[in-house]
Structure formats: C-alpha cells, structure tokens
Backbone as numpy.savetxt, mean C-alpha at the origin, in Angstrom:
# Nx Ny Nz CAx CAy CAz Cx Cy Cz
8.57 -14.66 -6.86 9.58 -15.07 -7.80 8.88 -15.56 -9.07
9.34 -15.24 -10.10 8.86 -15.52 -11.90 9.76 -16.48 -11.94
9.59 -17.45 -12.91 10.15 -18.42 -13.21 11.44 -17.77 -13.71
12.00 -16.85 -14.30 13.52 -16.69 -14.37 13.63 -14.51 -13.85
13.30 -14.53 -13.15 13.25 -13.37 -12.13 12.30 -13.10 -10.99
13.05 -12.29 -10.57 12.02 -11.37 -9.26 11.65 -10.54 -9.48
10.28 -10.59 -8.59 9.70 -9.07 -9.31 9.25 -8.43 -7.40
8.63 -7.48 -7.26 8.89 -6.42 -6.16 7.24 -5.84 -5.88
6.91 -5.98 -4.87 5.41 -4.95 -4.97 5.64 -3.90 -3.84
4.85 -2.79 -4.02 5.23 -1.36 -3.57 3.61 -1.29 -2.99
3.52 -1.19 -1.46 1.52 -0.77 -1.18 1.46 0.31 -0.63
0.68 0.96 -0.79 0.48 1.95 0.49 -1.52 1.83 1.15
-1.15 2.13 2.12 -2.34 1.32 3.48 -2.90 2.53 3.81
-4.03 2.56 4.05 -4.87 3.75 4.56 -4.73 2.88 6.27
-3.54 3.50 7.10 -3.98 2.67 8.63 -5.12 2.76 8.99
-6.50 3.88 9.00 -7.60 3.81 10.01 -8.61 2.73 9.53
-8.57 2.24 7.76 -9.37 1.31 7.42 -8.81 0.36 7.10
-7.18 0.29 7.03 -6.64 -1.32 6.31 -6.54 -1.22 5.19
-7.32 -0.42 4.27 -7.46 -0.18 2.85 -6.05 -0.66 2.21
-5.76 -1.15 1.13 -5.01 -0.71 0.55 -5.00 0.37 -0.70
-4.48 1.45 -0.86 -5.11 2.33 -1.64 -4.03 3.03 -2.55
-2.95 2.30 -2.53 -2.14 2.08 -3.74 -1.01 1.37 -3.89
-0.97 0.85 -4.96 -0.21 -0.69 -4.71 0.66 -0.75 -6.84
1.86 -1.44 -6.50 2.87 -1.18 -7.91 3.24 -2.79 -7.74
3.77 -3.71 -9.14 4.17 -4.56 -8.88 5.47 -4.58 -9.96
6.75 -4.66 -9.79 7.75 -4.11 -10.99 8.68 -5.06 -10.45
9.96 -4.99 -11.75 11.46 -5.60 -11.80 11.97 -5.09 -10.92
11.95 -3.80 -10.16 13.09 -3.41 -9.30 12.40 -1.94 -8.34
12.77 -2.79 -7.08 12.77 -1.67 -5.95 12.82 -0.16 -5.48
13.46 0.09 -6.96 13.75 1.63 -7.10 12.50 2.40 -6.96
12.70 3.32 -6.69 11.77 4.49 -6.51 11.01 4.74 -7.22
10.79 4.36 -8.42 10.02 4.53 -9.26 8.99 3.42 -9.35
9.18 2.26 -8.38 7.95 1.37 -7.90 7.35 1.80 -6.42
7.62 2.45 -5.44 6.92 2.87 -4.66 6.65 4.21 -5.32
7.15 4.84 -5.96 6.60 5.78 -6.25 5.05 5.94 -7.06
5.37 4.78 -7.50 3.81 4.62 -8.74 2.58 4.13 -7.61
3.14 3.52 -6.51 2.31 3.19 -5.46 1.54 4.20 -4.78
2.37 5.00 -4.71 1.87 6.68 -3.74 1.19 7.68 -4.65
1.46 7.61 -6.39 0.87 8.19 -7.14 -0.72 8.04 -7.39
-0.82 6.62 -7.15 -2.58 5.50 -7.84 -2.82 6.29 -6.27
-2.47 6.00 -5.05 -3.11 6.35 -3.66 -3.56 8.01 -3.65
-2.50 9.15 -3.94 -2.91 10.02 -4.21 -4.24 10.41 -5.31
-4.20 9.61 -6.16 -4.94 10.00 -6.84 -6.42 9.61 -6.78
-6.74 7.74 -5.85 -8.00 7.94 -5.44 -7.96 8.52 -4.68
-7.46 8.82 -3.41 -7.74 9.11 -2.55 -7.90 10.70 -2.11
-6.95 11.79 -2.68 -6.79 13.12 -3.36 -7.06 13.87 -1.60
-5.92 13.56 -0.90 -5.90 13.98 0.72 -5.50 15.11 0.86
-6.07 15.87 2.05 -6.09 17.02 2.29 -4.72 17.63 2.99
-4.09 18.34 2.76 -2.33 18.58 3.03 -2.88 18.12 4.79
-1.57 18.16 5.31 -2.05 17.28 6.71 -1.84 15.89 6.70
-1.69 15.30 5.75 -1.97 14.15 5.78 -0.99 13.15 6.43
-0.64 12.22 6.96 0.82 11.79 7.50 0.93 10.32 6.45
2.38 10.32 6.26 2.97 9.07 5.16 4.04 8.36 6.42
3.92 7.00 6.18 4.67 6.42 7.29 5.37 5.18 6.92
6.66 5.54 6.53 7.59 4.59 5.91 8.77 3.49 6.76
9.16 2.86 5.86 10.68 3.11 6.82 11.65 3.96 5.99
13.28 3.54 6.35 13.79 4.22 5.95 14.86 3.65 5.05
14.06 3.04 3.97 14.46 2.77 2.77 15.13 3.61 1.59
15.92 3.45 0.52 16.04 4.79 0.26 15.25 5.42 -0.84
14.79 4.39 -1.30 13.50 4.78 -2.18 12.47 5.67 -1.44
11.90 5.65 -0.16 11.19 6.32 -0.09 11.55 7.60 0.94
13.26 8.16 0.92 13.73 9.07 0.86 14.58 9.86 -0.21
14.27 9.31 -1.20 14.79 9.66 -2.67 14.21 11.16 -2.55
15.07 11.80 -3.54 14.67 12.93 -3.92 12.89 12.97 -4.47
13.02 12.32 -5.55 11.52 12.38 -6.18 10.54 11.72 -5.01
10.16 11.08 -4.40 9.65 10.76 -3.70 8.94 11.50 -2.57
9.70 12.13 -1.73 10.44 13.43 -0.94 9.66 14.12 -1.73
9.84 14.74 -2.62 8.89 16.09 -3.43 7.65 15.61 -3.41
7.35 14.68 -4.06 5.91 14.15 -4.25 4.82 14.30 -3.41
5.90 13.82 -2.12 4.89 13.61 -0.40 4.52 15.68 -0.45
5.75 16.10 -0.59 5.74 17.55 -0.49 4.77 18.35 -0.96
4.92 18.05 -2.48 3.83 18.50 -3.40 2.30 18.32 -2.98
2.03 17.80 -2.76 0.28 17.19 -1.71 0.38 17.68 -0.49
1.52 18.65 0.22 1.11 18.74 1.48 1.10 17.15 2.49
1.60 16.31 1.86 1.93 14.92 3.13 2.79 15.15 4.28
2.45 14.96 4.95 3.76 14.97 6.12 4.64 13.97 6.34
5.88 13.86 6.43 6.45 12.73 6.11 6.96 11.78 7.37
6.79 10.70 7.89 7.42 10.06 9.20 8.26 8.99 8.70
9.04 8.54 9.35 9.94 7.52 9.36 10.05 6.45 10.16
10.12 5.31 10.12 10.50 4.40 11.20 12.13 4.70 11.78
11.98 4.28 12.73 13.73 4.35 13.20 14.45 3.32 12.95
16.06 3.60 12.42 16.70 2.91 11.45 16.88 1.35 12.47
16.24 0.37 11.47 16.58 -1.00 11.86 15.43 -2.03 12.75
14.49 -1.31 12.55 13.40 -1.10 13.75 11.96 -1.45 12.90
12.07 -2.64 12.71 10.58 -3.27 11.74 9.26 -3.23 12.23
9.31 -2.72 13.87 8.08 -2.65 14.52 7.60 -1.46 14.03
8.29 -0.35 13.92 7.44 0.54 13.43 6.93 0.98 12.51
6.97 -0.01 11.58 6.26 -0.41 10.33 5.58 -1.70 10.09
5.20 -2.14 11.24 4.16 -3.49 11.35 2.88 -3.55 10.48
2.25 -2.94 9.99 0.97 -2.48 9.41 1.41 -2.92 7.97
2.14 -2.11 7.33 3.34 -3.00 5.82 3.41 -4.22 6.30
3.97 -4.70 6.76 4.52 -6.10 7.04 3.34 -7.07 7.50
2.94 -6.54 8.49 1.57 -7.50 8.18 0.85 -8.17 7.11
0.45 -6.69 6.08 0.03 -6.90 4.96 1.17 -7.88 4.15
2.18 -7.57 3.93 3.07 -8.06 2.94 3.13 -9.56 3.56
2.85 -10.27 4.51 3.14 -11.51 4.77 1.77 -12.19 4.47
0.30 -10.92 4.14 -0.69 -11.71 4.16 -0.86 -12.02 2.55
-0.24 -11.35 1.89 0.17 -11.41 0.42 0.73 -12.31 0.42
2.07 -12.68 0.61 2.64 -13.54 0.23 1.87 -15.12 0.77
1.43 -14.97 1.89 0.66 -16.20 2.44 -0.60 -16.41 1.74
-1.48 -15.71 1.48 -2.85 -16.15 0.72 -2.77 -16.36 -0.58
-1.90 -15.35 -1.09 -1.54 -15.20 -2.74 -0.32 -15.78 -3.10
0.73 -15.17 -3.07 2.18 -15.79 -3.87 2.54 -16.57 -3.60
2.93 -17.19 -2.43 3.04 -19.00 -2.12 1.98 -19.52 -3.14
1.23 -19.57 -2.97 -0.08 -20.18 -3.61 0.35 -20.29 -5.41
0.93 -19.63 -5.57 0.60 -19.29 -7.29 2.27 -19.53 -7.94
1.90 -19.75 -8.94 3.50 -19.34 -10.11 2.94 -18.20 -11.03
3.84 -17.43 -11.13 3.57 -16.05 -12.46 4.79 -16.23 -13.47
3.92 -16.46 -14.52 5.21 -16.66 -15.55 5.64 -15.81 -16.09
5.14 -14.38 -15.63 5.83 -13.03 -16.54 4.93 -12.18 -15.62
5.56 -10.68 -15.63 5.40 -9.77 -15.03 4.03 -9.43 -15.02
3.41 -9.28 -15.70 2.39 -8.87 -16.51 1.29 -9.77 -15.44
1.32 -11.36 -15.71 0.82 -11.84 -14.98 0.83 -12.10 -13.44
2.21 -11.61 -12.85 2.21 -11.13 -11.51 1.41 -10.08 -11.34
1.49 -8.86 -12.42 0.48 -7.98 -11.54 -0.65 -8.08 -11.83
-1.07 -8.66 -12.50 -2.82 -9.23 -12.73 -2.95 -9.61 -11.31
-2.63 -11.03 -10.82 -3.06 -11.55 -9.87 -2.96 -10.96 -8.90
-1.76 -10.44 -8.82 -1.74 -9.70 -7.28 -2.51 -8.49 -7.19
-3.00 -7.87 -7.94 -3.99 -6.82 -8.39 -5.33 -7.21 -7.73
-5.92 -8.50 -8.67 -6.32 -9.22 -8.34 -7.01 -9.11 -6.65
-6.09 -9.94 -6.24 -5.88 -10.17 -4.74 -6.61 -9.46 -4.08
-5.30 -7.95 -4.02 -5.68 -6.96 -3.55 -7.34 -5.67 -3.66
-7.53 -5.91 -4.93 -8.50 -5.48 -4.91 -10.31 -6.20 -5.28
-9.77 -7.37 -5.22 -11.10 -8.61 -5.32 -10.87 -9.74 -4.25
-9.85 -9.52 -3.10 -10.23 -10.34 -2.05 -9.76 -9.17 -0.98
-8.69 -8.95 -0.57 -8.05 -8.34 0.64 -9.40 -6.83 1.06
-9.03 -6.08 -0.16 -9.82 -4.34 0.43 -11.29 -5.19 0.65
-12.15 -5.88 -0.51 -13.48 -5.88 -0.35 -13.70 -7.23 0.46
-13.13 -8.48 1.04 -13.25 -9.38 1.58 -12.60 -9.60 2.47
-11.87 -9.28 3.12 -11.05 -10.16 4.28 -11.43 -9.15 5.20
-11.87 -10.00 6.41 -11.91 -9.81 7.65 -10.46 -8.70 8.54
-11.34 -7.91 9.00 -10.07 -7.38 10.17 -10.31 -7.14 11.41
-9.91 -7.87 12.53 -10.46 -7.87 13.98 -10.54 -6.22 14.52
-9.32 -5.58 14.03 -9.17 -4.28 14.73 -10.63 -3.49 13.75
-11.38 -4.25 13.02 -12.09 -3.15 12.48 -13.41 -3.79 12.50
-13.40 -4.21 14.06 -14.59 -5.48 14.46 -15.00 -6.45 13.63
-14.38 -7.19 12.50 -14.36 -7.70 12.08 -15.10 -7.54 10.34
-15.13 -6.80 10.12 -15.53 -6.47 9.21 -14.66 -5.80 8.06
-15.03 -5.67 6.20 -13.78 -5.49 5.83 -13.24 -4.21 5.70
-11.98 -3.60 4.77 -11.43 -2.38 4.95 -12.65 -1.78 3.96
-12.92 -1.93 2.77 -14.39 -1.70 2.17 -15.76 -0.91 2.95
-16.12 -2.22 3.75 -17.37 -1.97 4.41 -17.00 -0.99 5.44
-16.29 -0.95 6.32 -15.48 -0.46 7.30 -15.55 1.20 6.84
-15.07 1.56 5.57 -15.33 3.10 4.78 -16.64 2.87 4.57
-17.11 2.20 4.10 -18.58 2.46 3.64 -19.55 2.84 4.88
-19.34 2.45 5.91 -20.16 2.68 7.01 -19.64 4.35 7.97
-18.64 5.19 7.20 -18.14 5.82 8.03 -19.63 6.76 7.40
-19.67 8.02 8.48 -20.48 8.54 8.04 -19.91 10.16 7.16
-20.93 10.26 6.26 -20.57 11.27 4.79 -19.84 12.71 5.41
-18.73 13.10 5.02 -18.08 14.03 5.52 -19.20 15.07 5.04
-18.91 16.59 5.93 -19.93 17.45 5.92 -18.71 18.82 5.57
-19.45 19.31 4.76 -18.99 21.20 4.60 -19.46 21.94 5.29
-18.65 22.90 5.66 -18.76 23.98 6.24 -19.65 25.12 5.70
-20.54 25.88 5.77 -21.15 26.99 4.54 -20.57 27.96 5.19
C-alpha cells in the first residue's frame, strides 16, 4: 500500500531454481502487469518451446493477450484448479516472503519508489541471497551457477 493507493506485483519463478526471473510492479492487476512479468522472464531467459507456465486461474493470466504470448514461445500452459491455492504454493510462498522481508518493513511514497525497492529486493537480496532448503540450502543464483554448462549436439 502507497500512502494514497495500491499498487500490485506480477513474478514469475523458475520452480527448479526459485529464481525469480520476471517480476512487474503497477496500479492495477490487469493483464498488462503480469504480462510485463512473463515478457522481462521470456526475454532473459529465451526458453525452448516445451516449456510449462503454471498459473492459477486468474483472468489475467487467461486473457486473450496473455494466452497468445505463452503461445507465441511455444509455453505450455497449466492451471491450478479453480479455488485451490495449493496448487500454486511456490507464488505464494514467494509473495508472503515479499511482503514479510520487504513491504511490511517499508513505506513507498509513489510508484516509482515501490518498484525500486521491490526490484531491489528481488534482485539484490531474494535471487542472489536468500537461502533455500529445497536447494540444500544454498541460493536460487548459486544453485544455476553450479548447474553444469548445457552441451550441443554436432
């Protein structure tokens, strides 16, 4: 919460490292803030069709544009089942560790400065510093850094 509004953040999570690997912070929920989320992720990340996207079933991220987007890259698209927050635990995790390390913690007096910090956060404490048990304790960062160098085929 901004001192005279709300503002909304949009992540998307690499599940095998925790990563977060694209993330939006805006006035409104609409599709066009998760969408900017899945755009920054596509674009470091630039995945090979195959890939699986795992939402709930919000309608932003069954919007038309959205829907194409996953399409356009070859994503495969999954859903949680309607009403059913477990199967999107991995979001929610994250989003409570946000709000617990970071936004409790802070006031943002304008948008601008919400997404600094939470930017911030995310990419100068959470990806390169915080601990994750499922990834023996080590971070989502190091965790990629130690995988070993994908290989081509000749």
């Amino acid at each position: 919460r901004l001192r005279t509004e709300f503002v909304y953040a949009a992540v998307v999570l690499d599940l095998f490292s925790r990563r977060v690997v694209g993330w939006a912070v805006g006035p409104s929920l609409e599709t066009e803030l998760p969408l900017a989320a899945l755009e920054q992720a596509l674009s470091r990340r630039r995945p090979r069709a195959g890939l699986i996207h795992h939402s709930d079933q919000g309608t932003q991220y069954a919007s038309n544009k959205y829907v194409e987007k996953l399409r356009e890259n070859g994503v495969k698209i999954s859903m949680s089942r309607k009403g059913n927050p477990y199967d999107n635990a991995f979001a929610e995790s994250f989003i409570k560790t946000l709000k617990t390390e970071e936004v409790d913690c802070n006031e943002y007096a304008t948008l601008a400065e919400a997404q600094v910090e939470i930017g911030g956060f995310i990419e100068g404490v959470y990806n390169p510093k915080r601990l994750h048990s499922a990834l023996g304790y080590v971070t989502p960062v190091e965790y990629e850094e130690a995988l070993p160098a994908p290989t081509t085929a000749a």
